[in-house]
Short mmCIF file of C-alpha atoms in Angstrom, two decimals:
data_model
loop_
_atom_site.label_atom_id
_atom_site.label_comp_id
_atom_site.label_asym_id
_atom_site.label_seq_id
_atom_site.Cartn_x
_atom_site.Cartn_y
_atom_site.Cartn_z
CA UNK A 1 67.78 52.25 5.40
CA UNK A 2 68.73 48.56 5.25
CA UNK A 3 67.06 47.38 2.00
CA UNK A 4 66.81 43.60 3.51
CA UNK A 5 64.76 44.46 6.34
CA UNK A 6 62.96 47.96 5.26
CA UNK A 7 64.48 49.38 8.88
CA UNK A 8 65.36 52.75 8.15
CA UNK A 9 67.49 54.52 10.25
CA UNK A 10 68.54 58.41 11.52
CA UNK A 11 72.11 60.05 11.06
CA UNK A 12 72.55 62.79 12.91
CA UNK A 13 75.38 64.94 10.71
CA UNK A 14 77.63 66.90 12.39
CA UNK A 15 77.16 69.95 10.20
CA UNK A 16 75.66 73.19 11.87
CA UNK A 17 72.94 73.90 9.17
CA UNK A 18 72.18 70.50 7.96
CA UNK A 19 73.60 69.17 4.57
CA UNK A 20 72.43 70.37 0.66
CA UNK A 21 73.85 67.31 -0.57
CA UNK A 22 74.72 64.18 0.13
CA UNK A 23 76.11 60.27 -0.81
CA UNK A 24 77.67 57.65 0.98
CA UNK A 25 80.65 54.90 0.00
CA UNK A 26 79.92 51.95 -1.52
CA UNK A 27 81.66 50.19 1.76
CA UNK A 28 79.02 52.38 3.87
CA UNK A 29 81.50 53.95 5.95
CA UNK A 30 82.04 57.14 5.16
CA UNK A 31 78.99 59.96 4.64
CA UNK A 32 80.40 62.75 1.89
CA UNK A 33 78.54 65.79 2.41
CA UNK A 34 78.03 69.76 1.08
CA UNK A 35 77.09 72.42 3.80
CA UNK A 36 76.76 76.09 3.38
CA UNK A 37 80.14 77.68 5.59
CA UNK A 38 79.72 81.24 6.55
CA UNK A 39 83.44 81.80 6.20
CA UNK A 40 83.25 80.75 2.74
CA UNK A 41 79.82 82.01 1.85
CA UNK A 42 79.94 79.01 0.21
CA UNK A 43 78.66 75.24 -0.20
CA UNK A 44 81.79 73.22 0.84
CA UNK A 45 82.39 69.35 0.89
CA UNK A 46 83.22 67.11 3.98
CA UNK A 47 84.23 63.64 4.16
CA UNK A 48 82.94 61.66 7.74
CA UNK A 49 83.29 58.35 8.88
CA UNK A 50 79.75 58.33 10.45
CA UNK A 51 80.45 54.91 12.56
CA UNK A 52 83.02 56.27 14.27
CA UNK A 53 81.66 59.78 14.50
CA UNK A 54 85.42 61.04 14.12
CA UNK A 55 85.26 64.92 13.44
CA UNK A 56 84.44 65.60 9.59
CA UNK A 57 87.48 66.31 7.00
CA UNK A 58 86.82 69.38 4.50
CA UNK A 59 87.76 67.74 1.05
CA UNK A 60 87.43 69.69 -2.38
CA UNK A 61 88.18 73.24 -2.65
CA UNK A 62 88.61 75.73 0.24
CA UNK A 63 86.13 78.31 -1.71
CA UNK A 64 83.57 78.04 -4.19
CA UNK A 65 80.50 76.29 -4.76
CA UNK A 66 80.13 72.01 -4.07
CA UNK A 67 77.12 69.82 -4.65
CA UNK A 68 75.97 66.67 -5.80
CA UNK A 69 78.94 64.59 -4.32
CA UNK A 70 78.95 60.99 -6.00
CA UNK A 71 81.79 58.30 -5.07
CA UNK A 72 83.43 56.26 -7.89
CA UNK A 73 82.98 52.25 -7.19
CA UNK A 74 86.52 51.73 -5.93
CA UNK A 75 85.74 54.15 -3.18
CA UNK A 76 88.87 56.13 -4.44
CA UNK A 77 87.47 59.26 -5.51
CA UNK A 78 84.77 61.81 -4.71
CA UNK A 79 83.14 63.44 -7.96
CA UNK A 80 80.99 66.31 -7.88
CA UNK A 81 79.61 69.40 -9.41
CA UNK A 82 82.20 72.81 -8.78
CA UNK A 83 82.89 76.46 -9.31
CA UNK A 84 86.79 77.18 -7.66
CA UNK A 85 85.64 81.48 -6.91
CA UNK A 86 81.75 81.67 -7.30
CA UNK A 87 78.79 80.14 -6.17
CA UNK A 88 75.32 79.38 -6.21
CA UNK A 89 73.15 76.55 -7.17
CA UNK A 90 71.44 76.16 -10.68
CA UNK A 91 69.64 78.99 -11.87
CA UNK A 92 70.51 81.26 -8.85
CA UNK A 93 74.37 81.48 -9.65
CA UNK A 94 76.69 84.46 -10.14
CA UNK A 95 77.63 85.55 -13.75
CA UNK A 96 79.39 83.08 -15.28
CA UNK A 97 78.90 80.95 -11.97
CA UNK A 98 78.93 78.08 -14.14
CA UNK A 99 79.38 74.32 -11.95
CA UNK A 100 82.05 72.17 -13.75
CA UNK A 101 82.43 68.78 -12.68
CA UNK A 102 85.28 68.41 -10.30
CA UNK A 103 87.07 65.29 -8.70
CA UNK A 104 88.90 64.71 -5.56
CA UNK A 105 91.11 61.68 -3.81
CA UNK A 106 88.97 60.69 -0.34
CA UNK A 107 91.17 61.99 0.98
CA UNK A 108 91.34 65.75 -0.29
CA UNK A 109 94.10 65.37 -2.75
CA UNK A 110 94.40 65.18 -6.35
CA UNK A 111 91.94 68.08 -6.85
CA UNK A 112 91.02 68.14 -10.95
CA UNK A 113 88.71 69.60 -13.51
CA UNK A 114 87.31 66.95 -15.33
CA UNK A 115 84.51 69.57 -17.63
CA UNK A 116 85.63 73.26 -19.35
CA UNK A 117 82.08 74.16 -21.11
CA UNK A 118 78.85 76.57 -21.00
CA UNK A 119 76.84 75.54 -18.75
CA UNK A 120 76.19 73.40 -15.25
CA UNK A 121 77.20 69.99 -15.00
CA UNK A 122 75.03 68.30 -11.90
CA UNK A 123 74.18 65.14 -10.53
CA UNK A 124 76.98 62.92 -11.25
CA UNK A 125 76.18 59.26 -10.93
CA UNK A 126 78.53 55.77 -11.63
CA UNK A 127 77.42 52.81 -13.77
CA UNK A 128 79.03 49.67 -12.10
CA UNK A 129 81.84 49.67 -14.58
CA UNK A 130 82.56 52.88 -13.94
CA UNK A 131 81.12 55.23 -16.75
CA UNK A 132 79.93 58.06 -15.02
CA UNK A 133 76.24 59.91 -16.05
CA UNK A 134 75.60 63.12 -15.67
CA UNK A 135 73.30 66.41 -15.96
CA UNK A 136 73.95 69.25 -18.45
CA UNK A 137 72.03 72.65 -18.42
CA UNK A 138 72.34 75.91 -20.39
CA UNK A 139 71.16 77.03 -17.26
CA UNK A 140 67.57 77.07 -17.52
CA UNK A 141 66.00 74.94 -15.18
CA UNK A 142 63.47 72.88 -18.44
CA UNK A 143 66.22 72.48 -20.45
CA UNK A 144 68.61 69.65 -19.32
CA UNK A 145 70.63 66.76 -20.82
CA UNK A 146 71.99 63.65 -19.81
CA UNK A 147 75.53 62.51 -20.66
CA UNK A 148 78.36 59.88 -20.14
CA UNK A 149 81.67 60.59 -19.31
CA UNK A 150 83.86 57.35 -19.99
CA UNK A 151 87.60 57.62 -18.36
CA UNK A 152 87.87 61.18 -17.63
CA UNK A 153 86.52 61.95 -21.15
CA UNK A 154 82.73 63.17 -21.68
CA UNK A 155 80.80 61.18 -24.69
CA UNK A 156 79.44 62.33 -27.52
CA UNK A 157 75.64 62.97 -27.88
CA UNK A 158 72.70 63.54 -25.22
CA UNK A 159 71.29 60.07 -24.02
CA UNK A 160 68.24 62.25 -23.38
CA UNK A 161 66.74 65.14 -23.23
CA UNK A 162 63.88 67.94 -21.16
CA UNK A 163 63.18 68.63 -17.74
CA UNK A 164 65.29 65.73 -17.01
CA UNK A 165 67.13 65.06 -13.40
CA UNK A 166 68.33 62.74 -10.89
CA UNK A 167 70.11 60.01 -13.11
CA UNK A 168 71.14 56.58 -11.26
CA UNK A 169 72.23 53.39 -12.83
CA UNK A 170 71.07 50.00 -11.95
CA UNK A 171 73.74 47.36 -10.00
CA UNK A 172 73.98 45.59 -13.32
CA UNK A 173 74.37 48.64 -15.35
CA UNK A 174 71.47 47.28 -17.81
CA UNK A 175 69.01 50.50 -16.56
CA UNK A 176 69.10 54.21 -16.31
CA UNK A 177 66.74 55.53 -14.06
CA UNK A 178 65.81 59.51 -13.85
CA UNK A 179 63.37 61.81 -12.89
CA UNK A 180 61.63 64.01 -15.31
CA UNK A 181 59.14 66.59 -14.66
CA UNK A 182 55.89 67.19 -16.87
CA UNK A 183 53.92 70.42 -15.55
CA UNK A 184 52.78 69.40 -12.36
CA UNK A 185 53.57 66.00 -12.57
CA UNK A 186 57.12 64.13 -11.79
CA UNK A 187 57.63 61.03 -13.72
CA UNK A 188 60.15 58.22 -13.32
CA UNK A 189 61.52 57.28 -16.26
CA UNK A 190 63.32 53.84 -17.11
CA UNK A 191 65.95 53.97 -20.05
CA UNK A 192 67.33 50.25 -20.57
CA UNK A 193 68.05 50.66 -24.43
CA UNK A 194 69.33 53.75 -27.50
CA UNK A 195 66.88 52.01 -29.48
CA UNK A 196 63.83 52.27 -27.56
CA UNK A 197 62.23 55.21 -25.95
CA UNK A 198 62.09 55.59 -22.40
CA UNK A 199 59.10 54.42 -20.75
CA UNK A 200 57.40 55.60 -17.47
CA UNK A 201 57.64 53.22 -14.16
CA UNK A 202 55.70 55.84 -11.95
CA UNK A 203 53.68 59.22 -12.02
CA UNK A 204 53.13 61.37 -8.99
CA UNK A 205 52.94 65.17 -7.35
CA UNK A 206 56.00 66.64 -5.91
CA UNK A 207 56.39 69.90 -4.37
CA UNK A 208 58.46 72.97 -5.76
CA UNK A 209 61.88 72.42 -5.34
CA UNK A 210 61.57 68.80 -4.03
CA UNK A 211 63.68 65.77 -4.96
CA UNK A 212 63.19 62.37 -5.78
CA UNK A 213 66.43 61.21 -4.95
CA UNK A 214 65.53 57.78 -6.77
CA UNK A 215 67.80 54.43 -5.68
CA UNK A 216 68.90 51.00 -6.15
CA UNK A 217 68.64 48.71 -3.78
CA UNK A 218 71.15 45.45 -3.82
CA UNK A 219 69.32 44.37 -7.09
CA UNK A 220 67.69 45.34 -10.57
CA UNK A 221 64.33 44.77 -9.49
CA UNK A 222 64.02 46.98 -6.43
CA UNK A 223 64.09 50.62 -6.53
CA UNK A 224 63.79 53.41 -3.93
CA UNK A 225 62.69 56.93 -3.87
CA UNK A 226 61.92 59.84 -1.60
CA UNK A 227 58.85 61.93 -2.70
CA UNK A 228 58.99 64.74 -0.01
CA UNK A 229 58.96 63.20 3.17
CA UNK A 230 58.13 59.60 2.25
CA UNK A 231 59.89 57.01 1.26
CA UNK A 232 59.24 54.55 -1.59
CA UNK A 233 60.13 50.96 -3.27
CA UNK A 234 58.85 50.20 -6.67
CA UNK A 235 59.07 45.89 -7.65
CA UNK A 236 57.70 45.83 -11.44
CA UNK A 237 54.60 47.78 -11.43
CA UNK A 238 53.95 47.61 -7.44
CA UNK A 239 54.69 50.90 -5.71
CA UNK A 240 54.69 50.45 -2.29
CA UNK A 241 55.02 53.30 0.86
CA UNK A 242 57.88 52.07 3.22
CA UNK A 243 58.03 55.16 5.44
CA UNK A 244 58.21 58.87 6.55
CA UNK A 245 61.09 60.64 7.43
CA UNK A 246 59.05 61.77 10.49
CA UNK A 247 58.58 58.33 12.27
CA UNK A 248 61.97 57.29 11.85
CA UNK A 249 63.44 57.50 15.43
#
């Protein structure tokens, strides 16, 4: 979608059974993506310049599980959540399945561990200046934590904490944005300061196993999210329906 004009558009990936994950560069031309391979019986992770519709390069691992692909702000390097032999996403893993966070070159070198711990580590996001945020779980799906990870090097302390998901930083760096669900409800939650709770920006229904897949658009103010098969922009308290996926051409 083109956040100045609201004109959403469709990307047909060139991935047999659709993709479980997804991002693309800050430059917008390449789409990095996971897809389940039957060879692998595995998620694996493909780099595609969409533009050009070139054929799609496998980056990561040749094996394991990949998800949650995030690219650092230089467009350098491909981050994302990993287990090298085993796979399976959160909750539904193998024994001792556990995904570390992983990163990758763009283009497939430098492979590294960047996490050794208990537990998943999802959902990696960047703050402008390059901190990254990310998800920690014991694996159970209500208990979840949100960390940084500064140069390589995960922070000390949770920056929050519960049914928590979906982190993304503002362009400025100034707000955290995630998703946390209460019961039935999903709420969007706004973190701008350590100091001050987190308050809610929107409340809403979302289906089992959905995602809200919240975004920034070129500024502070405006901020995007999928609820199912709609699309969304919240400016201050105005919540506003842009589109569904359906009517998109």
């Amino acid at each position: 979608m083109d956040v100045s004009t609201g004109k959403p558009e469709r990307i047909q990936l060139p991935a047999s059974l659709g993709a479980n994950s997804l991002t693309v560069s800050p430059d917008g031309q390449h789409v990095v993506y996971t897809t389940y391979e039957e060879g692998a019986h595995n998620d694996l992770m493909y780099r595609w310049e969409w533009r050009t519709k070139s054929p799609p390069v496998r980056i990561g691992n040749e094996r394991g599980f990949h998800a949650d692909p995030a690219v650092s702000p230089d467009g350098q390097w491909v981050y994302f959540a990993h287990h090298p032999k085993k796979g399976g996403p959160p909750g539904q893993h193998e024994e001792r399945a556990n995904a570390q966070l992983y990163r990758v070159r763009m283009d497939g070198t430098a492979l590294k561990a960047l996490t050794d711990e208990p537990g998943c580590h999802l959902r990696p996001s960047f703050r402008p200046d390059g901190d990254l945020v990310y998800v920690h779980t014991p694996c159970n799906p209500n208990v979840k934590t949100l960390h940084l990870m500064r140069e390589g090097q995960p922070a000390s302390g949770p920056l929050t904490s519960g049914d928590v998901n979906e982190p993304v930083f503002s362009p400025d760096g100034k707000r955290l944005v995630f998703v946390e669900r209460d019961g039935a409800d999903v709420l969007l939650k706004e973190r701008t300061s350590a100091e001050r709770p987190p308050r809610v920006l929107h409340k809403f229904r979302l289906r089992e196993g959905g995602s809200v897949r919240a975004q920034f658009g070129t500024t502070a103010r405006e901020l995007y999210f999928q609820d199912d098969e709609n699309v969304w922009r919240i400016v201050g308290r105005k919540v506003t329906r842009l589109f569904s996926m359906e009517g998109v051409p």
